[in-house]
Short mmCIF file of N, CA, C and O in Angstrom, two decimals:
data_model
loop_
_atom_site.label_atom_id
_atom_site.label_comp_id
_atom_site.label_asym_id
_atom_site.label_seq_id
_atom_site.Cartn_x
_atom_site.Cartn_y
_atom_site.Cartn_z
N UNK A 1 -79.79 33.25 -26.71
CA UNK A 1 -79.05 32.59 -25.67
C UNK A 1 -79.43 33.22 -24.34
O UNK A 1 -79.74 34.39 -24.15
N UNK A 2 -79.37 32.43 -23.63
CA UNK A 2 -79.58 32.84 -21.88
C UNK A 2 -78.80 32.59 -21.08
O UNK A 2 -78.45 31.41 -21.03
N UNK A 3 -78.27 33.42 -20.26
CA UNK A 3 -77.21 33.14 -19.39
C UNK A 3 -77.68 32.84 -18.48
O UNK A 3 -78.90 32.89 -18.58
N UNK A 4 -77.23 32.43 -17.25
CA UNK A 4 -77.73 32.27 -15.74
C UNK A 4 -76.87 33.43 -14.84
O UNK A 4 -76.36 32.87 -13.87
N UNK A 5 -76.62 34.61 -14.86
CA UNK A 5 -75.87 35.17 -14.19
C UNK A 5 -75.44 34.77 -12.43
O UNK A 5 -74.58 35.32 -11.76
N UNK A 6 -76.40 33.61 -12.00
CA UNK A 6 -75.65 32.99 -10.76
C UNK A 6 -74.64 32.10 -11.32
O UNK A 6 -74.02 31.64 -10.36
N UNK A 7 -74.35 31.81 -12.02
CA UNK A 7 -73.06 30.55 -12.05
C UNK A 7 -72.62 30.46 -13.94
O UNK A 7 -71.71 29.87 -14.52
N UNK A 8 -73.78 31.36 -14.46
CA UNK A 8 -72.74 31.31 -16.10
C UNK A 8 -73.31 30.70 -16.44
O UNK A 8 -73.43 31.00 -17.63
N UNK A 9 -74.06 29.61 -16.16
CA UNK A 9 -74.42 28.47 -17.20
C UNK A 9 -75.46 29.18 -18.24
O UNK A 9 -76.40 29.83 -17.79
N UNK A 10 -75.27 29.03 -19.63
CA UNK A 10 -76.40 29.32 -20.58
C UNK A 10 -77.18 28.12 -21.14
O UNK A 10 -77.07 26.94 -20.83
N UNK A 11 -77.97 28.66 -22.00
CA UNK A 11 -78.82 27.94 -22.82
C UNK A 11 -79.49 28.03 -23.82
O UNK A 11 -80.24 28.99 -23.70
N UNK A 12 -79.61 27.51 -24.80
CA UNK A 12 -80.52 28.23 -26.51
C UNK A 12 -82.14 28.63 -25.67
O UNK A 12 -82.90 28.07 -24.88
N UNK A 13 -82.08 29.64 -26.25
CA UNK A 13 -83.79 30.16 -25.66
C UNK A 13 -84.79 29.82 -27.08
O UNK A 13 -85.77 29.08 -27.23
N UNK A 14 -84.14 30.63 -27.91
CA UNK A 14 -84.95 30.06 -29.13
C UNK A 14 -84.85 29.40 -30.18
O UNK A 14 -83.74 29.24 -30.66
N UNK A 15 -86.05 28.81 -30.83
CA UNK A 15 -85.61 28.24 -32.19
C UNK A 15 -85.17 28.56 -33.07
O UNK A 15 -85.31 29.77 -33.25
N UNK A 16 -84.36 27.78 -34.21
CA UNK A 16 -83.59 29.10 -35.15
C UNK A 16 -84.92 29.13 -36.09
O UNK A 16 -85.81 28.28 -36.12
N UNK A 17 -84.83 30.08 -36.67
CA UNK A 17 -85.56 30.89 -37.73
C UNK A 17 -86.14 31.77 -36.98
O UNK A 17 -86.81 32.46 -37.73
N UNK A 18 -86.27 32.16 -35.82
CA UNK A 18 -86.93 33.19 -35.54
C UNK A 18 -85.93 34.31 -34.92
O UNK A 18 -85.30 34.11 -33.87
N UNK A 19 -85.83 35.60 -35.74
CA UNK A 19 -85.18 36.33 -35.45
C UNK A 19 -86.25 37.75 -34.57
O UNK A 19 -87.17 38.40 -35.07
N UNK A 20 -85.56 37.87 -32.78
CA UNK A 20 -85.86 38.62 -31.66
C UNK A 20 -85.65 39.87 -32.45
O UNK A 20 -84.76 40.05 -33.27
N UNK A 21 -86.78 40.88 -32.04
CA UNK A 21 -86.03 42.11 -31.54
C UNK A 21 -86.71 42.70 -30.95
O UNK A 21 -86.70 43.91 -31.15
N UNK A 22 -87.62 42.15 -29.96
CA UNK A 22 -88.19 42.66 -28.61
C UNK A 22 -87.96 41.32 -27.85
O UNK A 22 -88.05 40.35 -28.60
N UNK A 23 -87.64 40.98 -26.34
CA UNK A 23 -88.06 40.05 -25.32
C UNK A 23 -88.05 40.43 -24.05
O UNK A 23 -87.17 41.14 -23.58
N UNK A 24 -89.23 39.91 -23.28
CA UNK A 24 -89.72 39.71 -22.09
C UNK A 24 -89.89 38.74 -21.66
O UNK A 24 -90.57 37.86 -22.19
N UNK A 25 -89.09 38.62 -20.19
CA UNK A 25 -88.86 36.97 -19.58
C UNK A 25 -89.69 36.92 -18.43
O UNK A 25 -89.46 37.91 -17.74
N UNK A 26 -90.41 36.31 -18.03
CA UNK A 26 -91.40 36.03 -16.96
C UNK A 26 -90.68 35.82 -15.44
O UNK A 26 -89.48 35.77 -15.70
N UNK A 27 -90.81 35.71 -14.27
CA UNK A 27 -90.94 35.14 -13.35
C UNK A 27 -90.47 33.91 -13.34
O UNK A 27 -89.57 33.49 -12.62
N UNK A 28 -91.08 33.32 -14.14
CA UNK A 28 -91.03 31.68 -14.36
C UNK A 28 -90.26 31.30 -15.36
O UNK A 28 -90.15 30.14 -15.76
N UNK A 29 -89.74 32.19 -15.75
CA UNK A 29 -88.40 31.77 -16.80
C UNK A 29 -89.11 31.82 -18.63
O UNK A 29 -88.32 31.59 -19.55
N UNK A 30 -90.10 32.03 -18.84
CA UNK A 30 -90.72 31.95 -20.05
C UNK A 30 -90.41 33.10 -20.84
O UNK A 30 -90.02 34.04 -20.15
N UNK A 31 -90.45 33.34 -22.05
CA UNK A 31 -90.00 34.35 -23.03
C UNK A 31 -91.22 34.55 -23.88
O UNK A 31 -91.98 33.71 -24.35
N UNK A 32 -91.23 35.99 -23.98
CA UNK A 32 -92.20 36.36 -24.70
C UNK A 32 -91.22 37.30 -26.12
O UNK A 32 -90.82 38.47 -26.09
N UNK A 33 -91.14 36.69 -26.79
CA UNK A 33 -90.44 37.32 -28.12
C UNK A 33 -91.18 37.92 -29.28
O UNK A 33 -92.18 37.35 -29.72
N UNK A 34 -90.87 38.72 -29.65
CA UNK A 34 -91.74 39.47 -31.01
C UNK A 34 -90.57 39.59 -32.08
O UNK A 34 -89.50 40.19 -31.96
N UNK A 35 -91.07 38.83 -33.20
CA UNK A 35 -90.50 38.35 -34.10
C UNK A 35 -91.31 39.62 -35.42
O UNK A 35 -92.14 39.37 -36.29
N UNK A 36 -90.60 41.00 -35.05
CA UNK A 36 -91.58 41.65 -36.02
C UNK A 36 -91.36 41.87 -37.44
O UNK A 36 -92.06 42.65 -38.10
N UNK A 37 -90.25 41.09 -37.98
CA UNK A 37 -90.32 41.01 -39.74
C UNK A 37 -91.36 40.25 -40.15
O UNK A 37 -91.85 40.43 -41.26
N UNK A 38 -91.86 39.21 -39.21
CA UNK A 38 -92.92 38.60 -40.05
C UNK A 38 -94.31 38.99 -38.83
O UNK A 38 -95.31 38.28 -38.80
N UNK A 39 -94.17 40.01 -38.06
CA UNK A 39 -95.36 40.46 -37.08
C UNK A 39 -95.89 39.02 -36.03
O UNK A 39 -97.07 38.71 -35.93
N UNK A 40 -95.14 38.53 -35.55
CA UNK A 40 -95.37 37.53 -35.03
C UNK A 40 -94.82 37.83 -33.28
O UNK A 40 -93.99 38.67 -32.96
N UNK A 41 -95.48 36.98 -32.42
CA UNK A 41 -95.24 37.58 -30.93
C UNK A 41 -95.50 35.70 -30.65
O UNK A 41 -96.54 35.11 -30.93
N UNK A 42 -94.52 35.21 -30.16
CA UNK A 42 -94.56 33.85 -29.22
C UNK A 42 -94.01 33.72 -28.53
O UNK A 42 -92.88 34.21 -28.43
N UNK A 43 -94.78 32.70 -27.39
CA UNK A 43 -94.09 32.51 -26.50
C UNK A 43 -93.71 31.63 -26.28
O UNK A 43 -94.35 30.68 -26.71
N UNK A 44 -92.63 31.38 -25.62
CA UNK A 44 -91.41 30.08 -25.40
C UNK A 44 -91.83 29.52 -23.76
O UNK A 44 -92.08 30.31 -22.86
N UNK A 45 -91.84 28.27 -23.62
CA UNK A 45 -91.34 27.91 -22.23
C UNK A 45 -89.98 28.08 -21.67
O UNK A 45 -89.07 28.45 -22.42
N UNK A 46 -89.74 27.82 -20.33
CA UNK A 46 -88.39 27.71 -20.29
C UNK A 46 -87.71 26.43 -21.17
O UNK A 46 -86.53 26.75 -21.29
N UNK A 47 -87.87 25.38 -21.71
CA UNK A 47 -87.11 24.89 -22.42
C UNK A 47 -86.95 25.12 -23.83
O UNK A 47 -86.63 24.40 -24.78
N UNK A 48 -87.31 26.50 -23.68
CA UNK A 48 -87.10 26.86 -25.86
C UNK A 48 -88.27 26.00 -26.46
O UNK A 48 -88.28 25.80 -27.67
N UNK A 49 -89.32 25.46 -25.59
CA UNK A 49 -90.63 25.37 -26.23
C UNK A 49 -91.19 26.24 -26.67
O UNK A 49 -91.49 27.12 -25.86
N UNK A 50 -91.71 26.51 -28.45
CA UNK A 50 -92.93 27.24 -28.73
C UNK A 50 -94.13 27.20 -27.81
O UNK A 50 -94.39 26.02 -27.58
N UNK A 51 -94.93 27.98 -27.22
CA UNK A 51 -95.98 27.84 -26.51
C UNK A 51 -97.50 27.96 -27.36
O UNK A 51 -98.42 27.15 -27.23
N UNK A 52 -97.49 29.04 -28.15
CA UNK A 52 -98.05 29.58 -28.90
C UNK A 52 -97.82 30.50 -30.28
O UNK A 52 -96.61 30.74 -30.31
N UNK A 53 -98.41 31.07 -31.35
CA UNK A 53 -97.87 31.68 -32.23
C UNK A 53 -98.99 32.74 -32.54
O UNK A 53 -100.07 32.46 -33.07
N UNK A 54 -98.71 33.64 -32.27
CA UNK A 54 -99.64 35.11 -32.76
C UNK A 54 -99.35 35.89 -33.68
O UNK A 54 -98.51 36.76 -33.47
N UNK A 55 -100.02 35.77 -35.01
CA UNK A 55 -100.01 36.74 -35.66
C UNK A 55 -100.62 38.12 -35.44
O UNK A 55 -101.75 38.21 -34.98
N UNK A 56 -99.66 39.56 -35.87
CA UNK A 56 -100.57 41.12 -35.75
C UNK A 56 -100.30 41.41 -37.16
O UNK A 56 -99.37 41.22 -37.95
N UNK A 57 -101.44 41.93 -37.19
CA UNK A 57 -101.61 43.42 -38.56
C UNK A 57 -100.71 44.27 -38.46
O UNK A 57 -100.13 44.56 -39.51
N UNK A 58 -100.41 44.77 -37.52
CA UNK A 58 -99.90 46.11 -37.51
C UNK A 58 -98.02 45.65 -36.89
O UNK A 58 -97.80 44.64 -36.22
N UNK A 59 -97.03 46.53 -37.27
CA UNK A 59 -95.97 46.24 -36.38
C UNK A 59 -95.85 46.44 -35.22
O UNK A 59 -96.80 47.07 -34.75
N UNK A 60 -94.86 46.10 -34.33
CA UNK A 60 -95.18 45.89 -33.07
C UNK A 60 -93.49 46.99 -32.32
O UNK A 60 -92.30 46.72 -32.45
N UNK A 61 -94.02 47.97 -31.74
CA UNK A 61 -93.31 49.07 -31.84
C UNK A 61 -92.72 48.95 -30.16
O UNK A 61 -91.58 49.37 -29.98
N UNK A 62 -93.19 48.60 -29.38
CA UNK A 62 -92.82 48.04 -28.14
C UNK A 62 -93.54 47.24 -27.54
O UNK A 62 -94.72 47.15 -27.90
N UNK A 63 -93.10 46.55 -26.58
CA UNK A 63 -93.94 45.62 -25.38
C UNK A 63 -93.08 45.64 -24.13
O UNK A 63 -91.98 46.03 -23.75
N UNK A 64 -94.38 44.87 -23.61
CA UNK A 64 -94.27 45.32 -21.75
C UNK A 64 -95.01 44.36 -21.04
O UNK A 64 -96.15 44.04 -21.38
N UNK A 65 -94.28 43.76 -19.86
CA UNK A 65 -94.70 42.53 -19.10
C UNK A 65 -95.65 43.20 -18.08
O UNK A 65 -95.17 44.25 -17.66
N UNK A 66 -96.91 42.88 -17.54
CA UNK A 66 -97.43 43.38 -16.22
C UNK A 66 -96.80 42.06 -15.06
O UNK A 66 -95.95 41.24 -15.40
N UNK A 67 -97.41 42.13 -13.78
CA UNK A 67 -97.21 41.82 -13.09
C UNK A 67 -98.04 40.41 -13.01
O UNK A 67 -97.46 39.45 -12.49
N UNK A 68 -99.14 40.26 -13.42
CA UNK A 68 -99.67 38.96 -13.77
C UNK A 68 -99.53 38.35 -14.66
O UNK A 68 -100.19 37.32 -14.80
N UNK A 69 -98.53 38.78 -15.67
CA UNK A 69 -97.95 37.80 -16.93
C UNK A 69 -98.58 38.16 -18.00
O UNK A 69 -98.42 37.45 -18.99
N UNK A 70 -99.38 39.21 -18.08
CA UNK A 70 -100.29 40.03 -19.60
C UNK A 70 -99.52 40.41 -20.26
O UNK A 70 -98.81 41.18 -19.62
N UNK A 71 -99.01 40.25 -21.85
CA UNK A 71 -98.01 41.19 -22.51
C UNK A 71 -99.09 42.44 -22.78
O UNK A 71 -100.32 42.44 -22.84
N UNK A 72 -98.15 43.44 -22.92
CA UNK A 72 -98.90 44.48 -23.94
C UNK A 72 -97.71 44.87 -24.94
O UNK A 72 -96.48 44.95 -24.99
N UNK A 73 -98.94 45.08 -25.77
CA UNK A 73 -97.64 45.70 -27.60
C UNK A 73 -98.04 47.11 -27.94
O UNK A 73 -99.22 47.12 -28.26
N UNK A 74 -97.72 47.81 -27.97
CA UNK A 74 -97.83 48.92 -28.94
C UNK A 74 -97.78 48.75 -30.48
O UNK A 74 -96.89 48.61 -31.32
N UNK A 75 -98.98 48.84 -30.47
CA UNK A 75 -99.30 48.74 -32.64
C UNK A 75 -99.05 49.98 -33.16
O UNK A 75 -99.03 49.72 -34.36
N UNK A 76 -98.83 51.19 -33.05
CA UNK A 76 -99.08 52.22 -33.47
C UNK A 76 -100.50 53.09 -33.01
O UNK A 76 -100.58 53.85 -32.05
N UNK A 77 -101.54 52.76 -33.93
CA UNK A 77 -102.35 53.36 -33.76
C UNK A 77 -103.13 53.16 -32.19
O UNK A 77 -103.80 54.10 -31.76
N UNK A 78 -102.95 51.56 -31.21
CA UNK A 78 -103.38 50.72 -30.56
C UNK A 78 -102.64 50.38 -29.60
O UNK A 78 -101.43 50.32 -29.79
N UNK A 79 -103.20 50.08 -28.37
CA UNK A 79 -102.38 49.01 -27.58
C UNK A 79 -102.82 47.83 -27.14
O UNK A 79 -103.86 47.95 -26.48
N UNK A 80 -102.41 46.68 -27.26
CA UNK A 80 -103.17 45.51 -27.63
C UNK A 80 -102.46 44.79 -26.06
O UNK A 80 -101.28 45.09 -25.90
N UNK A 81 -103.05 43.98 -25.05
CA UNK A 81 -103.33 42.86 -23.85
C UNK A 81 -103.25 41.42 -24.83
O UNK A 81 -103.97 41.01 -25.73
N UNK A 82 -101.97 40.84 -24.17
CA UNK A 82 -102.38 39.53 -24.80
C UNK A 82 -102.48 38.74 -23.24
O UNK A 82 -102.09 39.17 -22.15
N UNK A 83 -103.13 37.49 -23.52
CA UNK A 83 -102.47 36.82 -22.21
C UNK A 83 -101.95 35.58 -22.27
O UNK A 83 -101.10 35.69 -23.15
N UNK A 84 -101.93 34.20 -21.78
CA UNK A 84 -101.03 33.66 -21.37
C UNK A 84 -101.26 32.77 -22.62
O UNK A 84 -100.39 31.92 -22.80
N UNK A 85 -102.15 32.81 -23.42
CA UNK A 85 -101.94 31.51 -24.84
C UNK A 85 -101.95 33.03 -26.10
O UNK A 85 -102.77 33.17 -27.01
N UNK A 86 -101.28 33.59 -25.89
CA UNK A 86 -100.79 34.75 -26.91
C UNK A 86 -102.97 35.26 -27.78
O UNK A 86 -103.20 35.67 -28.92
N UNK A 87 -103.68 35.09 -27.01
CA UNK A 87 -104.85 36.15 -27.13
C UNK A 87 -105.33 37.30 -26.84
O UNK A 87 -105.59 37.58 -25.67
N UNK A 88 -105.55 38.28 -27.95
CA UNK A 88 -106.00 39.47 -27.61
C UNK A 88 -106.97 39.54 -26.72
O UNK A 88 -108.07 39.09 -27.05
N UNK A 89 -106.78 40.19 -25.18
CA UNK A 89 -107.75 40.39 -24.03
C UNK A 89 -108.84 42.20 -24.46
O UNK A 89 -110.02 42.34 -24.78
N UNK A 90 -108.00 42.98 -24.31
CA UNK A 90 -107.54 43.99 -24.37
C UNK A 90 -107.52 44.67 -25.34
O UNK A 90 -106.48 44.22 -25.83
N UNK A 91 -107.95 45.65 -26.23
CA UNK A 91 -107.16 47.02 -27.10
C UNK A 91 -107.77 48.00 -26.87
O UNK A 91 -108.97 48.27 -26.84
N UNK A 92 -106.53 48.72 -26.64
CA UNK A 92 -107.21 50.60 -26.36
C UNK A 92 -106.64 51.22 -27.76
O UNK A 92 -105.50 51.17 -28.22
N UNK A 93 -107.23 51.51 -28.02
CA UNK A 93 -107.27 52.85 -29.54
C UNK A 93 -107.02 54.18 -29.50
O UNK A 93 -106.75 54.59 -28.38
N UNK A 94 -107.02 54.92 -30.29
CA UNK A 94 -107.25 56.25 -30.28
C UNK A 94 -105.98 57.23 -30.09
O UNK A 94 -106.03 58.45 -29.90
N UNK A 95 -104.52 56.21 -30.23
CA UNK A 95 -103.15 56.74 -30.34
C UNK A 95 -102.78 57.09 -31.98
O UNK A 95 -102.91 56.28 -32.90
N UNK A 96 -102.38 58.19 -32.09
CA UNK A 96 -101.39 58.35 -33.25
C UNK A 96 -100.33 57.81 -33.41
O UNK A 96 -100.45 57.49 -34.59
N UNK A 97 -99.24 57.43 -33.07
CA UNK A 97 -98.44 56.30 -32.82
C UNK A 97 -97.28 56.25 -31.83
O UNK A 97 -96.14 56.70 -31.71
N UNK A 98 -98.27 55.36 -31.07
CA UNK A 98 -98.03 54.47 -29.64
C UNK A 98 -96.60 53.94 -29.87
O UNK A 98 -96.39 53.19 -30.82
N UNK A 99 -95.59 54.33 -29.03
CA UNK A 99 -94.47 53.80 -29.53
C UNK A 99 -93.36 53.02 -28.39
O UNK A 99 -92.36 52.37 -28.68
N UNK A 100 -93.89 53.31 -27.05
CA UNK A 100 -93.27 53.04 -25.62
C UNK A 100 -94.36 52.73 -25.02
O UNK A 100 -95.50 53.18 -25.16
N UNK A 101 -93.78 51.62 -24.07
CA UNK A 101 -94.54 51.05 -22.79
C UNK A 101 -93.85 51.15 -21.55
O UNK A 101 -92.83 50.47 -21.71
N UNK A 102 -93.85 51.58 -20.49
CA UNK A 102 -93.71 50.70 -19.19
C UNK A 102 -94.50 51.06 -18.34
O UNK A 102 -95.25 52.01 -18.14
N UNK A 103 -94.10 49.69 -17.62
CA UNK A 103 -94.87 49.24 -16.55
C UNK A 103 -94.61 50.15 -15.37
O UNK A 103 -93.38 50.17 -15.29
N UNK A 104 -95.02 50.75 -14.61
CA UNK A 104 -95.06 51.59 -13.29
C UNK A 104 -95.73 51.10 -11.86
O UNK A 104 -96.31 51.76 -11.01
N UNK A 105 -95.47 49.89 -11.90
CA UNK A 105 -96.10 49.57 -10.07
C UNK A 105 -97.56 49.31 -10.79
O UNK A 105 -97.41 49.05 -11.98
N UNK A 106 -98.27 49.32 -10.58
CA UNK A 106 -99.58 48.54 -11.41
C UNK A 106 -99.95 49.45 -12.61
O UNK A 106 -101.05 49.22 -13.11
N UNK A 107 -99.23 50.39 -13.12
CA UNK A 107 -99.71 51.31 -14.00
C UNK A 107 -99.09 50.85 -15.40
O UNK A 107 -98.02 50.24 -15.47
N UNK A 108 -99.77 51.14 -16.38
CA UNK A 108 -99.11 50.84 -18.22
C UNK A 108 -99.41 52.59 -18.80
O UNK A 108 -100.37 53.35 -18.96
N UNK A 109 -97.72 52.59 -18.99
CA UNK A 109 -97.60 54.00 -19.39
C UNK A 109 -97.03 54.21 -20.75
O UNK A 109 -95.88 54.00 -21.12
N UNK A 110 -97.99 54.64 -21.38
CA UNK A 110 -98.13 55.00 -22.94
C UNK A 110 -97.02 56.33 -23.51
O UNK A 110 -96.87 57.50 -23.14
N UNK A 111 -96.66 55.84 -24.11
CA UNK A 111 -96.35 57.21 -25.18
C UNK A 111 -96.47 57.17 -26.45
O UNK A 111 -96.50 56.16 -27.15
N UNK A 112 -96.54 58.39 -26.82
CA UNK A 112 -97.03 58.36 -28.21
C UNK A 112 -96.25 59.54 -29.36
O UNK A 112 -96.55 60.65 -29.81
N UNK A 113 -95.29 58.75 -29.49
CA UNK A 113 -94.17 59.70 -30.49
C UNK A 113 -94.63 60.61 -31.51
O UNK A 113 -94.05 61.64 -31.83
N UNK A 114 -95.43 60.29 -31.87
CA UNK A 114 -96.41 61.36 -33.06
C UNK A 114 -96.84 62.96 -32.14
O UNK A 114 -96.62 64.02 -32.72
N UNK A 115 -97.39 62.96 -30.83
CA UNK A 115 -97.85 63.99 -30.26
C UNK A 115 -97.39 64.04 -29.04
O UNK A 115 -98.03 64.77 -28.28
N UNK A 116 -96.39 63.43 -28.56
CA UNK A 116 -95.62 63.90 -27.47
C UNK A 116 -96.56 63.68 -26.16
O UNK A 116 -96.42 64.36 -25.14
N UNK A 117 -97.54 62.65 -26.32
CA UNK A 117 -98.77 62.78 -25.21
C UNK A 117 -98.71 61.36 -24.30
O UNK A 117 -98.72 60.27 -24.88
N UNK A 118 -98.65 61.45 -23.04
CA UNK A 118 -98.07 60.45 -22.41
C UNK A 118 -99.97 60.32 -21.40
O UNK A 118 -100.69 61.19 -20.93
N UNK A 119 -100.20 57.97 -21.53
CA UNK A 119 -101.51 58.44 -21.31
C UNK A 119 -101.21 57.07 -20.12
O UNK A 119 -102.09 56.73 -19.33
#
């Protein structure tokens, strides 16, 4: 559900069967949801349109909006760039497990719960 915090009004954001437990809302009102019991990351229009459907290998341990609308996920071992039709742009490697993202003014700031190493 989505509220409008100017005036209250809500609205269904998503379809049922897909159960959230990451989201990121765009600028433009769009939702980027990660549906990670079945490793799945889609994105919605603003009218609770499916946009796309991405399957990952790996679970998806956080995500993070940039400023031009790129998701990034933390896989664990990886951090994976999708962009606007849910395609891998992007993966940097070489994390033990990648577990936090944010965004910092144009920066993507890693952590990595296994070694305490922030990249």
């Amino acid at each position: 559900m989505s509220i409008d915090p100017r005036d209250g009004s809500s609205r269904r954001l998503l379809a049922p069967k897909v159960i959230p437990n990451l989201i990121q809302i765009t600028g433009e009102g769009d939702a980027w949801v990660v549906d990670d019991s079945r490793r799945r990351v889609i994105p919605f229009d603003p009218d609770g349109d499916r946009a796309a459907d991405a399957a990952r290998d790996s679970p998806i341990a956080a995500m993070a909006l940039d400023a031009i609308g790129n998701l990034w996920l933390a896989e664990g071992s990886a951090v994976v760039r999708l962009n606007e039709a849910a395609e891998v742009t992007t993966e940097i490697g070489g994390f033990t497990n990648a577990s936090r993202l944010h965004i910092c003014g144009p920066w993507l700031v890693v952590s990595d719960s296994d070694t305490g190493d922030i990249a």
